[in-house]
Amino acid sequence: MRRKGFLIALLLLLVGAEGSLAPESFNQIPAEYQASWLMGWPGALGLGDLKANYPGYFYKVDPSVEMVIQGEFPRCRYISYVAHDIQNRVIGTLHDSEIAPDPGSINPFLPGADWNAPNRKYTIIIRFTPPPPGKGPEVVRGMQAARGNIMYVGAQADGSPNPGGLLAYRRYLPSQGYDFNGGVPMPVIYYRRVSDGSLVKPPISNMQQYLFFIRAFSSGIKNAIKSREWSNRAFGREQKEAVQWHRSPVVGAENPDTVYLIAKIKPRKDKLLVFRWKAPTFPDTYHNKGITGKEDVRYWSMCFAPATTMTVFTLADVDAVISQDGFVNLVVGFGAEKPAKVKPENGYTWVDLKGKNIRFLLYRNMVVSPEFKFSARDVPAGELVIDQIGDYLPRAKWVSSEDF
């Protein structure tokens, strides 16, 4: 009953949060032909990143129509569209730099592009058929493919017919002075007939959206439980280190562009947890500077969560103090007193998690450069990560405030 009441309350939140489409920005699509995003997905679920926002849209497969998304590239660190099948498995994805801009526009996520360009529109087409045979410019994610700006969602990850699923729109770390919309309207979703291009009203109602949401949310909870159960088994053995990282095999909602490391800890109120690692380089889009293409990763962060796996704190790359030699010295307190010398000017990042009962850590690297050799992407899922990535592994030890 408690869970049912929670879901009802969540639906009420969604009803109040949907909308914000600004149709006048794109070809004057009449309002009755626009579909509505669900804006209230709980980003903290399953060790989610609190610097990110996850609008979603549930689609129903109908090969006679296609879904069109018209948007503008926002001012944020990363965006992507990820299509899930009815079993919540990833079947297609496009991230920012893979999206071709509309004629006359530019993609500011490309290396060297003008980050603040005013002309930044794009169009994506979702087709409700399996991907066609043959090869060409494509980004393959398992069974499915996104070719150009077209995603195919007619088949499930195992090749069977797909009746519908979730399209997730991820947005990470908006630039300074912007909200998660990044200074642009929410993308417009509408449908048109494949035969003649005429507009069609959305084939899935708001109520169906909410019912799909309950199903997907339940699946997300199950994945979070699986992640926790796997972690309990993996970390059931005695740990030799204060923090022992594994390549994560299960997360609440997979992002194919991300490498995840997970660790389990037992907070000590009388000790400080002191991390030191070399930070991958990243673009400074937060301060509205463009992407050079020479960065190690697009984004990194460390999330802290209790046994529920609902994140309570996220340390994003831009929030960390990084020394001239490229290292992060992170000091986390769970009740122990903050040492006087733990200050940004001394090269330290301080995080106070007193009373938070943290049990899990998740360290993510997103859009890792092919040239960057110190990522755990080649470590098998579930395996320990010890020396494979050298100084780029966040190593930690327990230290008393007096001995710091």
CSV table of N, CA and C in Angstrom, one decimal, residues 77-136:
chain,number,residue,atom,x,y,z
A,77,ARG,N,26.7,20.1,-20.6
A,77,ARG,CA,27.8,19.2,-20.9
A,77,ARG,C,27.6,18.1,-21.9
A,78,TYR,N,26.4,17.6,-21.8
A,78,TYR,CA,26.1,16.3,-22.6
A,78,TYR,C,24.6,16.2,-22.7
A,79,ILE,N,24.2,15.7,-23.9
A,79,ILE,CA,22.8,15.3,-24.1
A,79,ILE,C,22.8,14.0,-24.9
A,80,SER,N,21.7,13.2,-24.7
A,80,SER,CA,21.6,12.0,-25.6
A,80,SER,C,20.1,11.6,-25.6
A,81,TYR,N,19.8,10.9,-26.6
A,81,TYR,CA,18.5,10.2,-26.7
A,81,TYR,C,18.7,8.7,-26.7
A,82,VAL,N,18.1,8.0,-25.8
A,82,VAL,CA,18.3,6.6,-25.7
A,82,VAL,C,17.0,5.9,-25.7
A,83,ALA,N,16.8,5.0,-26.7
A,83,ALA,CA,15.6,4.3,-26.8
A,83,ALA,C,15.7,2.9,-26.1
A,84,HIS,N,14.6,2.6,-25.3
A,84,HIS,CA,14.5,1.3,-24.6
A,84,HIS,C,13.4,0.6,-25.2
A,85,ASP,N,13.5,-0.8,-25.3
A,85,ASP,CA,12.4,-1.6,-25.7
A,85,ASP,C,11.4,-1.8,-24.6
A,86,ILE,N,10.4,-2.7,-24.8
A,86,ILE,CA,9.4,-2.9,-23.8
A,86,ILE,C,9.9,-3.6,-22.6
A,87,GLN,N,11.1,-4.2,-22.7
A,87,GLN,CA,11.8,-4.8,-21.5
A,87,GLN,C,12.8,-3.9,-20.9
A,88,ASN,N,12.8,-2.6,-21.3
A,88,ASN,CA,13.7,-1.6,-20.7
A,88,ASN,C,15.1,-1.9,-21.1
A,89,ARG,N,15.4,-2.5,-22.2
A,89,ARG,CA,16.7,-2.8,-22.7
A,89,ARG,C,17.0,-1.7,-23.8
A,90,VAL,N,18.3,-1.3,-23.8
A,90,VAL,CA,18.7,-0.2,-24.8
A,90,VAL,C,18.7,-0.8,-26.2
A,91,ILE,N,18.0,-0.2,-27.1
A,91,ILE,CA,18.0,-0.6,-28.5
A,91,ILE,C,18.5,0.5,-29.5
A,92,GLY,N,18.7,1.7,-29.0
A,92,GLY,CA,19.3,2.7,-29.9
A,92,GLY,C,19.6,3.9,-29.1
A,93,THR,N,20.6,4.6,-29.6
A,93,THR,CA,21.1,5.8,-28.9
A,93,THR,C,21.8,6.8,-29.8
A,94,LEU,N,21.6,8.1,-29.6
A,94,LEU,CA,22.4,9.1,-30.2
A,94,LEU,C,22.8,10.1,-29.2
A,95,HIS,N,24.1,10.4,-29.1
A,95,HIS,CA,24.4,11.5,-28.2
A,95,HIS,C,24.8,12.8,-29.0
A,96,ASP,N,24.9,13.9,-28.3
A,96,ASP,CA,25.1,15.2,-28.9
A,96,ASP,C,25.9,15.3,-30.2
A,97,SER,N,27.2,14.9,-30.1
A,97,SER,CA,28.1,15.1,-31.2
A,97,SER,C,27.8,14.2,-32.4
A,98,GLU,N,26.9,13.2,-32.2
A,98,GLU,CA,26.5,12.3,-33.3
A,98,GLU,C,25.3,12.8,-34.1
A,99,ILE,N,24.7,13.9,-33.6
A,99,ILE,CA,23.5,14.4,-34.1
A,99,ILE,C,23.8,15.5,-35.2
A,100,ALA,N,23.4,15.3,-36.4
A,100,ALA,CA,23.6,16.3,-37.5
A,100,ALA,C,22.7,17.5,-37.3
A,101,PRO,N,23.2,18.7,-37.4
A,101,PRO,CA,22.4,19.9,-37.3
A,101,PRO,C,21.5,20.1,-38.5
A,102,ASP,N,20.4,20.9,-38.3
A,102,ASP,CA,19.6,21.2,-39.5
A,102,ASP,C,20.4,22.1,-40.5
A,103,PRO,N,20.0,22.2,-41.7
A,103,PRO,CA,20.7,23.1,-42.7
A,103,PRO,C,20.7,24.5,-42.1
A,104,GLY,N,21.8,25.2,-42.2
A,104,GLY,CA,22.0,26.5,-41.7
A,104,GLY,C,22.3,26.6,-40.2
A,105,SER,N,22.3,25.5,-39.5
A,105,SER,CA,22.6,25.4,-38.1
A,105,SER,C,24.0,24.7,-37.9
A,106,ILE,N,24.5,24.8,-36.7
A,106,ILE,CA,25.7,24.1,-36.4
A,106,ILE,C,25.5,23.3,-35.1
A,107,ASN,N,26.3,22.3,-34.9
A,107,ASN,CA,26.3,21.5,-33.7
A,107,ASN,C,27.4,22.0,-32.8
A,108,PRO,N,27.1,22.7,-31.7
A,108,PRO,CA,28.1,23.2,-30.8
A,108,PRO,C,28.9,22.2,-30.1
A,109,PHE,N,28.5,20.9,-30.1
A,109,PHE,CA,29.2,19.8,-29.4
A,109,PHE,C,30.3,19.3,-30.2
A,110,LEU,N,30.5,19.7,-31.4
A,110,LEU,CA,31.6,19.2,-32.2
A,110,LEU,C,32.9,20.0,-31.8
A,111,PRO,N,34.0,19.3,-31.9
A,111,PRO,CA,35.3,20.0,-31.5
A,111,PRO,C,35.5,21.3,-32.3
A,112,GLY,N,35.8,22.4,-31.6
A,112,GLY,CA,36.1,23.6,-32.2
A,112,GLY,C,34.9,24.5,-32.7
A,113,ALA,N,33.7,23.9,-32.5
A,113,ALA,CA,32.5,24.7,-32.9
A,113,ALA,C,32.2,25.8,-31.9
A,114,ASP,N,31.5,26.8,-32.4
A,114,ASP,CA,31.1,28.0,-31.6
A,114,ASP,C,30.1,27.5,-30.6
A,115,TRP,N,30.5,27.5,-29.3
A,115,TRP,CA,29.6,27.0,-28.2
A,115,TRP,C,28.4,27.9,-28.1
A,116,ASN,N,28.5,29.2,-28.4
A,116,ASN,CA,27.4,30.1,-28.2
A,116,ASN,C,26.6,30.5,-29.5
A,117,ALA,N,26.8,29.7,-30.5
A,117,ALA,CA,26.2,30.0,-31.8
A,117,ALA,C,24.7,30.1,-31.6
A,118,PRO,N,24.0,31.1,-32.2
A,118,PRO,CA,22.6,31.2,-32.1
A,118,PRO,C,21.8,30.2,-32.9
A,119,ASN,N,22.4,29.7,-34.0
A,119,ASN,CA,21.7,28.8,-34.9
A,119,ASN,C,22.1,27.4,-34.6
A,120,ARG,N,21.3,26.6,-33.8
A,120,ARG,CA,21.7,25.4,-33.2
A,120,ARG,C,20.6,24.3,-33.2
A,121,LYS,N,19.8,24.3,-34.3
A,121,LYS,CA,18.6,23.4,-34.4
A,121,LYS,C,19.0,22.0,-35.0
A,122,TYR,N,18.2,21.0,-34.6
A,122,TYR,CA,18.4,19.7,-35.1
A,122,TYR,C,17.0,19.0,-35.2
A,123,THR,N,17.0,17.9,-36.0
A,123,THR,CA,15.8,17.1,-36.2
A,123,THR,C,16.2,15.6,-36.1
A,124,ILE,N,15.5,14.9,-35.3
A,124,ILE,CA,15.7,13.4,-35.2
A,124,ILE,C,14.4,12.7,-35.6
A,125,ILE,N,14.5,11.6,-36.3
A,125,ILE,CA,13.3,10.8,-36.7
A,125,ILE,C,13.4,9.5,-36.0
A,126,ILE,N,12.3,9.1,-35.4
A,126,ILE,CA,12.2,7.7,-34.8
A,126,ILE,C,11.2,6.9,-35.7
A,127,ARG,N,11.8,5.8,-36.3
A,127,ARG,CA,11.0,5.0,-37.1
A,127,ARG,C,10.6,3.7,-36.4
A,128,PHE,N,9.4,3.3,-36.6
A,128,PHE,CA,8.9,2.1,-35.8
A,128,PHE,C,9.0,0.8,-36.6
A,129,THR,N,10.2,0.6,-37.1
A,129,THR,CA,10.5,-0.6,-37.9
A,129,THR,C,11.9,-1.0,-37.4
A,130,PRO,N,12.2,-2.3,-37.7
A,130,PRO,CA,13.6,-2.7,-37.5
A,130,PRO,C,14.6,-2.0,-38.3
A,131,PRO,N,15.8,-1.9,-38.0
A,131,PRO,CA,16.8,-1.2,-38.8
A,131,PRO,C,16.9,-1.9,-40.1
A,132,PRO,N,17.1,-1.2,-41.2
A,132,PRO,CA,17.2,-1.8,-42.6
A,132,PRO,C,18.5,-2.5,-42.7
A,133,PRO,N,18.6,-3.5,-43.6
A,133,PRO,CA,19.9,-4.2,-43.8
A,133,PRO,C,20.9,-3.3,-44.5
A,134,GLY,N,22.1,-3.7,-44.5
A,134,GLY,CA,23.1,-2.9,-45.2
A,134,GLY,C,23.9,-2.1,-44.2
A,135,LYS,N,24.9,-1.4,-44.8
A,135,LYS,CA,25.8,-0.6,-44.0
A,135,LYS,C,25.8,0.8,-44.4
A,136,GLY,N,26.4,1.7,-43.6
A,136,GLY,CA,26.5,3.1,-43.9
A,136,GLY,C,26.9,3.8,-42.7
